[in-house]
């Protein structure tokens, strides 16, 4: 689960980190009023709140001048004009795709006057099985380039979940980043806040980019991103309440409500698979034979008729889909029950595109017989002997 930048910074502030003052706004008039409160004789920064990175280097679609999702505004009038422009136009960044995303919420942030920028993040290192704290003395928009070209500049420290970030680890990292003895305590506070939020709130990513050293010697969190483990939200109702469903794909929300793991992609071949690993292999083989997957969809280890029906409805709601590959390995779930569910789904939903089915495992022969008997009733429903044949067939039919 994702949250907005301002929510991430407020969580870090509650854990002890220093952040610039900001006000959440949803209109140009509110932005102008926020300028009056925050400008303090200087300017403010207007920032679009969307679930995408690269906002500063982004572009407002159909806007005559070059304007992205982050803009310094030295005057009240410009603050209002920029806010109104952002709220009227979609923002395109390297993470949104060419169609961009709508902007519904902004923050007006006090100008922190950054003098130097750093990078901090915590992730789970799955190979080591431990949370990993990373830091770099060169933060900002180019951090991905730095990580790719100069990986030696990324400092790394493992954090034991049972103890959290230890004081000596935070202090050593602060000195390795080049901070002075007078600045180190401020950095330590932010590092501990980052680790506390990551561990206590079951985050999968907690990132501060940039961490800023201001002209007056303060260390503040200028931007933050935190993602959370959906499976742990039952432990954190406060975090679940931060979810902004308007920022999420409506089909993905619908799938989650039906207990389906669905991610929409840009291709034309829908996938319905039981098991995450099998779903990844299915997407790979579709691409191998020249197709493009339209989605990742894991219906779980046991496909019910209700789940299959809803899965097909979700897949077919994507207008780009020209074919569907059903790839099911019947282990705990019997293939004949899955075949019956597919036939029922075809009767209720109606397969407007070719549907190629590959079933293997428990009662597979009986399942193929069920599908063969339904062939006249559901002419777009096809079967294949193995996964390679199924992938080739659905790619061919989708063309």
mmCIF file of C-alpha atoms in Angstrom:
data_model
loop_
_atom_site.group_PDB
_atom_site.id
_atom_site.type_symbol
_atom_site.label_atom_id
_atom_site.label_comp_id
_atom_site.label_asym_id
_atom_site.label_seq_id
_atom_site.Cartn_x
_atom_site.Cartn_y
_atom_site.Cartn_z
ATOM 1 C CA UNK A 1 0.000 0.000 0.000
ATOM 2 C CA UNK A 2 1.257 3.443 -0.918
ATOM 3 C CA UNK A 3 0.634 6.777 0.808
ATOM 4 C CA UNK A 4 1.226 10.395 -0.174
ATOM 5 C CA UNK A 5 4.437 12.300 0.474
ATOM 6 C CA UNK A 6 2.886 14.531 3.124
ATOM 7 C CA UNK A 7 1.536 11.501 5.001
ATOM 8 C CA UNK A 8 4.959 9.829 4.908
ATOM 9 C CA UNK A 9 6.638 12.950 6.264
ATOM 10 C CA UNK A 10 4.058 13.293 9.023
ATOM 11 C CA UNK A 11 4.713 9.695 10.092
ATOM 12 C CA UNK A 12 8.443 10.396 10.179
ATOM 13 C CA UNK A 13 7.863 13.614 12.117
ATOM 14 C CA UNK A 14 5.799 11.736 14.701
ATOM 15 C CA UNK A 15 8.767 9.373 15.079
ATOM 16 C CA UNK A 16 11.189 12.246 15.712
ATOM 17 C CA UNK A 17 12.338 13.516 12.303
ATOM 18 C CA UNK A 18 12.478 17.209 11.377
ATOM 19 C CA UNK A 19 10.348 18.244 8.388
ATOM 20 C CA UNK A 20 9.534 21.633 6.829
ATOM 21 C CA UNK A 21 6.125 23.020 7.671
ATOM 22 C CA UNK A 22 3.487 22.305 5.039
ATOM 23 C CA UNK A 23 -0.227 22.769 4.416
ATOM 24 C CA UNK A 24 -2.388 20.385 2.384
ATOM 25 C CA UNK A 25 -4.516 22.238 -0.210
ATOM 26 C CA UNK A 26 -6.997 21.308 -2.917
ATOM 27 C CA UNK A 27 -7.637 24.636 -4.661
ATOM 28 C CA UNK A 28 -5.779 27.689 -5.865
ATOM 29 C CA UNK A 29 -7.396 29.862 -3.200
ATOM 30 C CA UNK A 30 -6.259 27.480 -0.457
ATOM 31 C CA UNK A 31 -2.735 27.547 -1.892
ATOM 32 C CA UNK A 32 -2.677 31.351 -1.821
ATOM 33 C CA UNK A 33 -3.838 31.333 1.794
ATOM 34 C CA UNK A 34 -1.109 28.803 2.631
ATOM 35 C CA UNK A 35 1.467 31.136 1.055
ATOM 36 C CA UNK A 36 0.466 33.839 3.519
ATOM 37 C CA UNK A 37 1.153 31.479 6.415
ATOM 38 C CA UNK A 38 4.357 29.827 5.198
ATOM 39 C CA UNK A 39 6.275 32.277 3.000
ATOM 40 C CA UNK A 40 7.902 34.240 5.860
ATOM 41 C CA UNK A 41 9.117 36.916 3.461
ATOM 42 C CA UNK A 42 10.448 34.395 0.943
ATOM 43 C CA UNK A 43 8.688 31.826 -1.174
ATOM 44 C CA UNK A 44 7.066 28.407 -0.960
ATOM 45 C CA UNK A 45 7.193 25.143 -2.870
ATOM 46 C CA UNK A 46 4.009 23.743 -4.426
ATOM 47 C CA UNK A 47 4.133 19.940 -4.746
ATOM 48 C CA UNK A 48 1.689 17.595 -6.461
ATOM 49 C CA UNK A 49 0.628 14.643 -4.310
ATOM 50 C CA UNK A 50 0.365 11.569 -6.544
ATOM 51 C CA UNK A 51 1.499 7.966 -6.225
ATOM 52 C CA UNK A 52 4.453 8.421 -8.574
ATOM 53 C CA UNK A 53 8.063 9.514 -8.331
ATOM 54 C CA UNK A 54 9.963 11.882 -10.588
ATOM 55 C CA UNK A 55 7.451 14.677 -10.077
ATOM 56 C CA UNK A 56 10.016 17.455 -10.294
ATOM 57 C CA UNK A 57 11.172 16.262 -13.718
ATOM 58 C CA UNK A 58 7.616 15.532 -14.869
ATOM 59 C CA UNK A 59 5.382 17.492 -17.210
ATOM 60 C CA UNK A 60 1.792 18.730 -16.998
ATOM 61 C CA UNK A 61 -0.031 17.424 -20.068
ATOM 62 C CA UNK A 62 -1.611 19.988 -22.430
ATOM 63 C CA UNK A 63 -0.053 22.863 -20.485
ATOM 64 C CA UNK A 64 1.540 25.539 -22.689
ATOM 65 C CA UNK A 65 4.625 26.127 -20.526
ATOM 66 C CA UNK A 66 7.014 23.566 -19.038
ATOM 67 C CA UNK A 67 5.676 22.854 -15.578
ATOM 68 C CA UNK A 68 6.120 19.676 -13.590
ATOM 69 C CA UNK A 69 4.816 18.492 -10.256
ATOM 70 C CA UNK A 70 7.146 20.539 -8.038
ATOM 71 C CA UNK A 71 7.510 24.315 -8.366
ATOM 72 C CA UNK A 72 9.136 27.024 -6.252
ATOM 73 C CA UNK A 73 6.858 30.074 -6.068
ATOM 74 C CA UNK A 74 8.228 33.394 -4.778
ATOM 75 C CA UNK A 75 4.870 35.230 -4.835
ATOM 76 C CA UNK A 76 1.301 34.695 -3.684
ATOM 77 C CA UNK A 77 -0.050 35.186 -7.211
ATOM 78 C CA UNK A 78 2.283 32.592 -8.728
ATOM 79 C CA UNK A 79 1.463 30.133 -5.946
ATOM 80 C CA UNK A 80 -2.233 30.349 -6.761
ATOM 81 C CA UNK A 81 -1.661 30.148 -10.530
ATOM 82 C CA UNK A 82 0.644 27.122 -10.251
ATOM 83 C CA UNK A 83 -1.762 25.330 -7.918
ATOM 84 C CA UNK A 84 -4.683 25.912 -10.287
ATOM 85 C CA UNK A 85 -2.625 24.681 -13.260
ATOM 86 C CA UNK A 86 -1.574 21.506 -11.453
ATOM 87 C CA UNK A 87 -5.117 20.716 -10.385
ATOM 88 C CA UNK A 88 -6.426 21.177 -13.951
ATOM 89 C CA UNK A 89 -3.855 19.049 -15.791
ATOM 90 C CA UNK A 90 -2.599 15.486 -15.600
ATOM 91 C CA UNK A 91 0.999 14.929 -14.537
ATOM 92 C CA UNK A 92 3.230 12.659 -16.588
ATOM 93 C CA UNK A 93 6.457 11.288 -15.097
ATOM 94 C CA UNK A 94 8.683 8.345 -15.966
ATOM 95 C CA UNK A 95 6.626 6.291 -13.492
ATOM 96 C CA UNK A 96 3.100 7.199 -14.679
ATOM 97 C CA UNK A 97 3.206 6.193 -18.332
ATOM 98 C CA UNK A 98 2.391 8.526 -21.232
ATOM 99 C CA UNK A 99 -1.220 9.108 -20.157
ATOM 100 C CA UNK A 100 -0.170 10.704 -16.858
ATOM 101 C CA UNK A 101 -2.246 10.854 -13.675
ATOM 102 C CA UNK A 102 -4.712 13.427 -12.335
ATOM 103 C CA UNK A 103 -3.656 15.681 -9.461
ATOM 104 C CA UNK A 104 -6.257 16.080 -6.729
ATOM 105 C CA UNK A 105 -4.143 17.136 -3.767
ATOM 106 C CA UNK A 106 -1.203 19.507 -3.309
ATOM 107 C CA UNK A 107 0.978 20.618 -0.475
ATOM 108 C CA UNK A 108 2.352 24.100 -0.067
ATOM 109 C CA UNK A 109 5.661 23.722 1.754
ATOM 110 C CA UNK A 110 7.811 26.325 3.457
ATOM 111 C CA UNK A 111 11.054 26.935 1.561
ATOM 112 C CA UNK A 112 13.701 25.037 3.513
ATOM 113 C CA UNK A 113 16.516 26.630 1.486
ATOM 114 C CA UNK A 114 18.477 23.413 0.957
ATOM 115 C CA UNK A 115 22.223 23.746 0.558
ATOM 116 C CA UNK A 116 23.054 20.053 0.031
ATOM 117 C CA UNK A 117 20.992 16.904 -0.532
ATOM 118 C CA UNK A 118 21.416 13.332 0.717
ATOM 119 C CA UNK A 119 19.580 10.034 0.294
ATOM 120 C CA UNK A 120 18.307 7.603 2.955
ATOM 121 C CA UNK A 121 16.188 4.471 2.591
ATOM 122 C CA UNK A 122 15.242 1.231 4.306
ATOM 123 C CA UNK A 123 14.230 -1.890 2.396
ATOM 124 C CA UNK A 124 14.098 -5.610 3.052
ATOM 125 C CA UNK A 125 17.145 -7.440 1.717
ATOM 126 C CA UNK A 126 15.505 -10.755 0.864
ATOM 127 C CA UNK A 127 18.809 -12.517 0.246
ATOM 128 C CA UNK A 128 20.054 -11.658 3.735
ATOM 129 C CA UNK A 129 16.626 -11.846 5.354
ATOM 130 C CA UNK A 130 17.212 -8.532 7.116
ATOM 131 C CA UNK A 131 16.138 -4.892 6.826
ATOM 132 C CA UNK A 132 18.808 -2.862 5.075
ATOM 133 C CA UNK A 133 19.481 0.817 5.747
ATOM 134 C CA UNK A 134 21.048 2.592 2.772
ATOM 135 C CA UNK A 135 22.492 6.085 2.527
ATOM 136 C CA UNK A 136 24.263 8.237 -0.018
ATOM 137 C CA UNK A 137 25.920 11.649 0.247
ATOM 138 C CA UNK A 138 24.469 12.527 -3.173
ATOM 139 C CA UNK A 139 20.670 12.604 -3.098
ATOM 140 C CA UNK A 140 18.004 14.140 -5.292
ATOM 141 C CA UNK A 141 16.605 13.205 -8.682
ATOM 142 C CA UNK A 142 19.796 11.512 -9.923
ATOM 143 C CA UNK A 143 20.038 8.887 -7.184
ATOM 144 C CA UNK A 144 19.127 6.049 -9.583
ATOM 145 C CA UNK A 145 21.935 7.051 -11.933
ATOM 146 C CA UNK A 146 24.384 7.219 -9.031
ATOM 147 C CA UNK A 147 23.344 3.776 -7.797
ATOM 148 C CA UNK A 148 23.806 2.312 -11.297
ATOM 149 C CA UNK A 149 27.107 3.976 -12.176
ATOM 150 C CA UNK A 150 28.752 4.327 -8.749
ATOM 151 C CA UNK A 151 27.353 1.624 -6.440
ATOM 152 C CA UNK A 152 30.325 2.110 -4.125
ATOM 153 C CA UNK A 153 28.810 5.453 -3.067
ATOM 154 C CA UNK A 154 25.788 3.711 -1.508
ATOM 155 C CA UNK A 155 26.489 3.026 2.174
ATOM 156 C CA UNK A 156 24.714 -0.008 3.638
ATOM 157 C CA UNK A 157 23.954 -1.160 7.178
ATOM 158 C CA UNK A 158 21.836 -4.141 8.209
ATOM 159 C CA UNK A 159 19.353 -3.583 11.031
ATOM 160 C CA UNK A 160 18.280 -6.414 13.324
ATOM 161 C CA UNK A 161 14.468 -6.354 13.714
ATOM 162 C CA UNK A 162 14.663 -7.423 17.366
ATOM 163 C CA UNK A 163 16.891 -4.485 18.399
ATOM 164 C CA UNK A 164 16.152 -1.847 15.786
ATOM 165 C CA UNK A 165 18.791 0.593 14.591
ATOM 166 C CA UNK A 166 21.475 0.785 17.276
ATOM 167 C CA UNK A 167 22.923 4.176 18.308
ATOM 168 C CA UNK A 168 26.446 3.338 17.138
ATOM 169 C CA UNK A 169 25.113 2.340 13.695
ATOM 170 C CA UNK A 170 23.306 5.650 13.243
ATOM 171 C CA UNK A 171 26.257 7.661 14.507
ATOM 172 C CA UNK A 172 28.761 5.836 12.284
ATOM 173 C CA UNK A 173 26.540 6.271 9.205
ATOM 174 C CA UNK A 174 26.128 9.989 9.898
ATOM 175 C CA UNK A 175 29.892 10.474 10.052
ATOM 176 C CA UNK A 176 30.417 8.364 6.910
ATOM 177 C CA UNK A 177 28.011 10.701 5.077
ATOM 178 C CA UNK A 178 30.329 13.584 5.961
ATOM 179 C CA UNK A 179 28.279 15.419 8.573
ATOM 180 C CA UNK A 180 30.086 17.471 11.212
ATOM 181 C CA UNK A 181 29.995 16.567 14.919
ATOM 182 C CA UNK A 182 27.467 19.370 15.478
ATOM 183 C CA UNK A 183 25.175 17.998 12.744
ATOM 184 C CA UNK A 184 25.432 14.304 13.634
ATOM 185 C CA UNK A 185 22.773 14.315 16.412
ATOM 186 C CA UNK A 186 20.194 15.724 13.984
ATOM 187 C CA UNK A 187 21.020 13.018 11.444
ATOM 188 C CA UNK A 188 20.853 10.327 14.120
ATOM 189 C CA UNK A 189 17.313 11.426 15.045
ATOM 190 C CA UNK A 190 16.186 11.129 11.443
ATOM 191 C CA UNK A 191 17.862 7.745 10.948
ATOM 192 C CA UNK A 192 16.190 6.380 14.082
ATOM 193 C CA UNK A 193 12.827 7.810 12.972
ATOM 194 C CA UNK A 194 13.198 6.129 9.568
ATOM 195 C CA UNK A 195 14.041 2.771 11.152
ATOM 196 C CA UNK A 196 11.215 2.995 13.708
ATOM 197 C CA UNK A 197 8.574 3.697 11.069
ATOM 198 C CA UNK A 198 9.891 0.929 8.808
ATOM 199 C CA UNK A 199 9.933 -1.710 11.546
ATOM 200 C CA UNK A 200 6.946 -0.709 13.655
ATOM 201 C CA UNK A 201 4.568 -0.078 10.751
ATOM 202 C CA UNK A 202 5.500 -3.122 8.619
ATOM 203 C CA UNK A 203 6.803 -1.040 5.735
ATOM 204 C CA UNK A 204 8.325 -2.591 2.636
ATOM 205 C CA UNK A 205 10.081 0.648 1.661
ATOM 206 C CA UNK A 206 10.827 3.818 3.601
ATOM 207 C CA UNK A 207 12.737 6.420 1.596
ATOM 208 C CA UNK A 208 13.890 9.964 2.274
ATOM 209 C CA UNK A 209 14.996 11.718 -0.904
ATOM 210 C CA UNK A 210 16.221 14.254 -0.438
ATOM 211 C CA UNK A 211 17.402 14.669 3.102
ATOM 212 C CA UNK A 212 18.509 18.304 3.096
ATOM 213 C CA UNK A 213 21.194 20.265 4.874
ATOM 214 C CA UNK A 214 19.774 23.790 4.884
ATOM 215 C CA UNK A 215 21.671 27.063 4.673
ATOM 216 C CA UNK A 216 21.158 27.618 8.393
ATOM 217 C CA UNK A 217 22.623 24.219 9.293
ATOM 218 C CA UNK A 218 19.391 22.295 9.911
ATOM 219 C CA UNK A 219 18.847 18.726 8.705
ATOM 220 C CA UNK A 220 15.292 18.189 7.406
ATOM 221 C CA UNK A 221 13.287 15.645 5.435
ATOM 222 C CA UNK A 222 12.331 17.402 2.186
ATOM 223 C CA UNK A 223 10.588 14.440 0.551
ATOM 224 C CA UNK A 224 9.625 10.941 1.659
ATOM 225 C CA UNK A 225 8.037 7.801 0.288
ATOM 226 C CA UNK A 226 6.749 4.861 2.321
ATOM 227 C CA UNK A 227 5.117 1.659 1.065
ATOM 228 C CA UNK A 228 3.469 -0.833 3.421
ATOM 229 C CA UNK A 229 2.853 -4.573 3.401
ATOM 230 C CA UNK A 230 -0.846 -5.055 2.560
ATOM 231 C CA UNK A 231 -0.861 -8.313 4.502
ATOM 232 C CA UNK A 232 0.027 -6.494 7.723
ATOM 233 C CA UNK A 233 -2.573 -3.729 7.526
ATOM 234 C CA UNK A 234 -4.871 -5.551 9.947
ATOM 235 C CA UNK A 235 -2.302 -4.646 12.616
ATOM 236 C CA UNK A 236 -2.240 -0.972 11.624
ATOM 237 C CA UNK A 237 -5.706 0.558 11.216
ATOM 238 C CA UNK A 238 -4.070 3.993 11.410
ATOM 239 C CA UNK A 239 -2.021 3.210 8.315
ATOM 240 C CA UNK A 240 -4.933 1.588 6.462
ATOM 241 C CA UNK A 241 -6.910 4.804 7.028
ATOM 242 C CA UNK A 242 -4.300 6.755 5.026
ATOM 243 C CA UNK A 243 -5.080 4.882 1.807
ATOM 244 C CA UNK A 244 -6.245 7.101 -1.056
ATOM 245 C CA UNK A 245 -8.245 4.805 -3.333
ATOM 246 C CA UNK A 246 -8.623 7.594 -5.912
ATOM 247 C CA UNK A 247 -4.899 7.227 -6.611
ATOM 248 C CA UNK A 248 -5.150 3.496 -7.263
ATOM 249 C CA UNK A 249 -6.294 1.482 -10.247
ATOM 250 C CA UNK A 250 -10.031 0.742 -9.777
ATOM 251 C CA UNK A 251 -9.653 -2.755 -11.243
ATOM 252 C CA UNK A 252 -6.883 -3.528 -8.754
ATOM 253 C CA UNK A 253 -9.079 -2.324 -5.894
ATOM 254 C CA UNK A 254 -11.955 -4.453 -7.165
ATOM 255 C CA UNK A 255 -9.674 -7.497 -7.385
ATOM 256 C CA UNK A 256 -8.400 -6.983 -3.841
ATOM 257 C CA UNK A 257 -11.982 -6.918 -2.574
ATOM 258 C CA UNK A 258 -12.479 -10.326 -4.236
ATOM 259 C CA UNK A 259 -9.213 -11.627 -2.709
ATOM 260 C CA UNK A 260 -7.505 -11.766 -6.108
ATOM 261 C CA UNK A 261 -3.919 -10.626 -6.684
ATOM 262 C CA UNK A 262 -4.205 -8.448 -9.799
ATOM 263 C CA UNK A 263 -1.903 -5.880 -11.378
ATOM 264 C CA UNK A 264 -2.892 -4.213 -14.645
ATOM 265 C CA UNK A 265 -0.229 -3.960 -17.367
ATOM 266 C CA UNK A 266 -0.095 -2.487 -20.878
ATOM 267 C CA UNK A 267 -0.378 -5.606 -23.042
ATOM 268 C CA UNK A 268 -3.226 -7.334 -24.864
ATOM 269 C CA UNK A 269 -3.225 -10.876 -23.449
ATOM 270 C CA UNK A 270 -4.999 -11.374 -20.149
ATOM 271 C CA UNK A 271 -3.669 -13.983 -17.715
ATOM 272 C CA UNK A 272 -5.607 -16.033 -15.162
ATOM 273 C CA UNK A 273 -3.271 -18.253 -13.163
ATOM 274 C CA UNK A 274 -3.246 -19.996 -9.782
ATOM 275 C CA UNK A 275 0.010 -19.213 -8.026
ATOM 276 C CA UNK A 276 2.314 -16.197 -8.139
ATOM 277 C CA UNK A 277 5.345 -18.071 -9.482
ATOM 278 C CA UNK A 278 3.279 -19.758 -12.181
ATOM 279 C CA UNK A 279 1.782 -16.373 -13.065
ATOM 280 C CA UNK A 280 5.259 -14.899 -13.564
ATOM 281 C CA UNK A 281 6.257 -17.866 -15.751
ATOM 282 C CA UNK A 282 3.055 -17.437 -17.759
ATOM 283 C CA UNK A 283 3.821 -13.785 -18.416
ATOM 284 C CA UNK A 284 7.369 -14.685 -19.434
ATOM 285 C CA UNK A 285 6.290 -17.306 -21.959
ATOM 286 C CA UNK A 286 3.691 -14.961 -23.471
ATOM 287 C CA UNK A 287 6.479 -12.459 -24.117
ATOM 288 C CA UNK A 288 8.750 -15.236 -25.399
ATOM 289 C CA UNK A 289 6.241 -16.040 -28.133
ATOM 290 C CA UNK A 290 5.780 -12.395 -29.106
ATOM 291 C CA UNK A 291 2.805 -11.324 -26.999
ATOM 292 C CA UNK A 292 2.422 -8.734 -24.257
ATOM 293 C CA UNK A 293 0.707 -9.595 -20.944
ATOM 294 C CA UNK A 294 -2.227 -7.350 -20.053
ATOM 295 C CA UNK A 295 -2.106 -8.227 -16.376
ATOM 296 C CA UNK A 296 -0.705 -10.291 -13.558
ATOM 297 C CA UNK A 297 -3.560 -12.247 -11.948
ATOM 298 C CA UNK A 298 -3.064 -14.884 -9.280
ATOM 299 C CA UNK A 299 -6.391 -16.367 -8.184
ATOM 300 C CA UNK A 300 -4.761 -18.423 -5.443
ATOM 301 C CA UNK A 301 -4.450 -22.122 -4.846
ATOM 302 C CA UNK A 302 -8.163 -22.904 -5.060
ATOM 303 C CA UNK A 303 -10.299 -21.394 -7.810
ATOM 304 C CA UNK A 304 -13.992 -21.123 -6.930
ATOM 305 C CA UNK A 305 -16.684 -20.449 -9.553
ATOM 306 C CA UNK A 306 -17.311 -17.069 -7.942
ATOM 307 C CA UNK A 307 -13.609 -16.206 -8.044
ATOM 308 C CA UNK A 308 -13.251 -17.298 -11.669
ATOM 309 C CA UNK A 309 -16.285 -15.271 -12.731
ATOM 310 C CA UNK A 310 -15.029 -12.131 -11.023
ATOM 311 C CA UNK A 311 -11.523 -12.690 -12.426
ATOM 312 C CA UNK A 312 -12.872 -12.846 -15.992
ATOM 313 C CA UNK A 313 -15.015 -9.768 -15.420
ATOM 314 C CA UNK A 314 -11.965 -7.858 -14.234
ATOM 315 C CA UNK A 315 -9.778 -9.012 -17.134
ATOM 316 C CA UNK A 316 -12.459 -8.227 -19.715
ATOM 317 C CA UNK A 317 -12.999 -4.773 -18.214
ATOM 318 C CA UNK A 318 -9.656 -3.871 -19.786
ATOM 319 C CA UNK A 319 -10.534 -2.755 -23.319
ATOM 320 C CA UNK A 320 -7.018 -3.614 -24.549
ATOM 321 C CA UNK A 321 -7.454 -7.348 -23.905
ATOM 322 C CA UNK A 322 -7.687 -9.391 -27.150
ATOM 323 C CA UNK A 323 -7.114 -12.855 -25.702
ATOM 324 C CA UNK A 324 -6.910 -14.645 -22.353
ATOM 325 C CA UNK A 325 -4.581 -17.430 -21.256
ATOM 326 C CA UNK A 326 -5.820 -19.571 -18.354
ATOM 327 C CA UNK A 327 -2.907 -21.536 -16.892
ATOM 328 C CA UNK A 328 -3.852 -23.665 -13.888
ATOM 329 C CA UNK A 329 -1.919 -26.396 -12.133
ATOM 330 C CA UNK A 330 -4.328 -28.482 -10.095
ATOM 331 C CA UNK A 331 -2.698 -29.532 -6.862
ATOM 332 C CA UNK A 332 -4.969 -29.006 -3.893
ATOM 333 C CA UNK A 333 -7.537 -27.645 -6.321
ATOM 334 C CA UNK A 334 -8.958 -30.317 -8.643
ATOM 335 C CA UNK A 335 -8.790 -29.548 -12.361
ATOM 336 C CA UNK A 336 -12.336 -30.793 -12.996
ATOM 337 C CA UNK A 337 -13.747 -28.316 -10.484
ATOM 338 C CA UNK A 338 -11.699 -25.555 -12.097
ATOM 339 C CA UNK A 339 -12.987 -26.534 -15.557
ATOM 340 C CA UNK A 340 -16.573 -26.407 -14.288
ATOM 341 C CA UNK A 341 -15.847 -22.949 -12.856
ATOM 342 C CA UNK A 342 -14.476 -21.783 -16.209
ATOM 343 C CA UNK A 343 -17.540 -23.041 -18.077
ATOM 344 C CA UNK A 344 -19.833 -21.323 -15.585
ATOM 345 C CA UNK A 345 -17.803 -18.123 -15.952
ATOM 346 C CA UNK A 346 -18.163 -18.315 -19.736
ATOM 347 C CA UNK A 347 -21.932 -18.684 -19.448
ATOM 348 C CA UNK A 348 -22.305 -15.777 -17.032
ATOM 349 C CA UNK A 349 -19.693 -13.346 -18.359
ATOM 350 C CA UNK A 350 -19.529 -14.263 -22.050
ATOM 351 C CA UNK A 351 -16.101 -14.653 -23.608
ATOM 352 C CA UNK A 352 -15.875 -11.882 -26.213
ATOM 353 C CA UNK A 353 -12.207 -12.751 -26.913
ATOM 354 C CA UNK A 354 -10.417 -16.087 -27.408
ATOM 355 C CA UNK A 355 -9.753 -17.921 -24.130
ATOM 356 C CA UNK A 356 -7.028 -20.580 -24.230
ATOM 357 C CA UNK A 357 -6.929 -23.010 -21.303
ATOM 358 C CA UNK A 358 -4.047 -25.149 -20.121
ATOM 359 C CA UNK A 359 -4.921 -27.404 -17.172
ATOM 360 C CA UNK A 360 -2.529 -29.877 -15.595
ATOM 361 C CA UNK A 361 -2.573 -31.858 -12.373
ATOM 362 C CA UNK A 362 -5.303 -33.592 -10.384
ATOM 363 C CA UNK A 363 -8.192 -34.846 -12.597
ATOM 364 C CA UNK A 364 -6.761 -33.072 -15.647
ATOM 365 C CA UNK A 365 -8.257 -35.570 -18.120
ATOM 366 C CA UNK A 366 -11.728 -35.173 -16.663
ATOM 367 C CA UNK A 367 -11.282 -31.391 -16.867
ATOM 368 C CA UNK A 368 -10.387 -31.548 -20.553
ATOM 369 C CA UNK A 369 -13.509 -33.604 -21.187
ATOM 370 C CA UNK A 370 -15.664 -30.972 -19.463
ATOM 371 C CA UNK A 371 -14.131 -28.224 -21.616
ATOM 372 C CA UNK A 372 -14.530 -30.287 -24.786
ATOM 373 C CA UNK A 373 -18.233 -30.806 -24.071
ATOM 374 C CA UNK A 374 -18.665 -27.042 -23.673
ATOM 375 C CA UNK A 375 -16.912 -26.238 -26.958
ATOM 376 C CA UNK A 376 -20.118 -25.779 -28.984
ATOM 377 C CA UNK A 377 -21.677 -23.573 -26.328
ATOM 378 C CA UNK A 378 -18.486 -21.525 -25.843
ATOM 379 C CA UNK A 379 -16.764 -21.417 -29.274
ATOM 380 C CA UNK A 380 -14.069 -18.965 -28.167
ATOM 381 C CA UNK A 381 -12.927 -21.387 -25.441
ATOM 382 C CA UNK A 382 -9.872 -23.377 -26.601
ATOM 383 C CA UNK A 383 -7.635 -25.918 -24.895
ATOM 384 C CA UNK A 384 -3.936 -26.659 -25.315
ATOM 385 C CA UNK A 385 -1.862 -29.694 -24.399
ATOM 386 C CA UNK A 386 0.939 -27.802 -22.678
ATOM 387 C CA UNK A 387 1.996 -24.320 -21.666
ATOM 388 C CA UNK A 388 4.139 -23.634 -24.731
ATOM 389 C CA UNK A 389 1.300 -24.607 -27.070
ATOM 390 C CA UNK A 390 -1.167 -22.531 -25.038
ATOM 391 C CA UNK A 391 1.054 -19.463 -25.186
ATOM 392 C CA UNK A 392 1.629 -19.793 -28.917
ATOM 393 C CA UNK A 393 -2.081 -20.258 -29.568
ATOM 394 C CA UNK A 394 -3.265 -17.299 -27.507
ATOM 395 C CA UNK A 395 -0.660 -15.025 -29.080
ATOM 396 C CA UNK A 396 -1.770 -16.115 -32.549
ATOM 397 C CA UNK A 397 -5.479 -15.747 -31.808
ATOM 398 C CA UNK A 398 -5.037 -12.357 -30.132
ATOM 399 C CA UNK A 399 -3.599 -10.964 -33.367
#
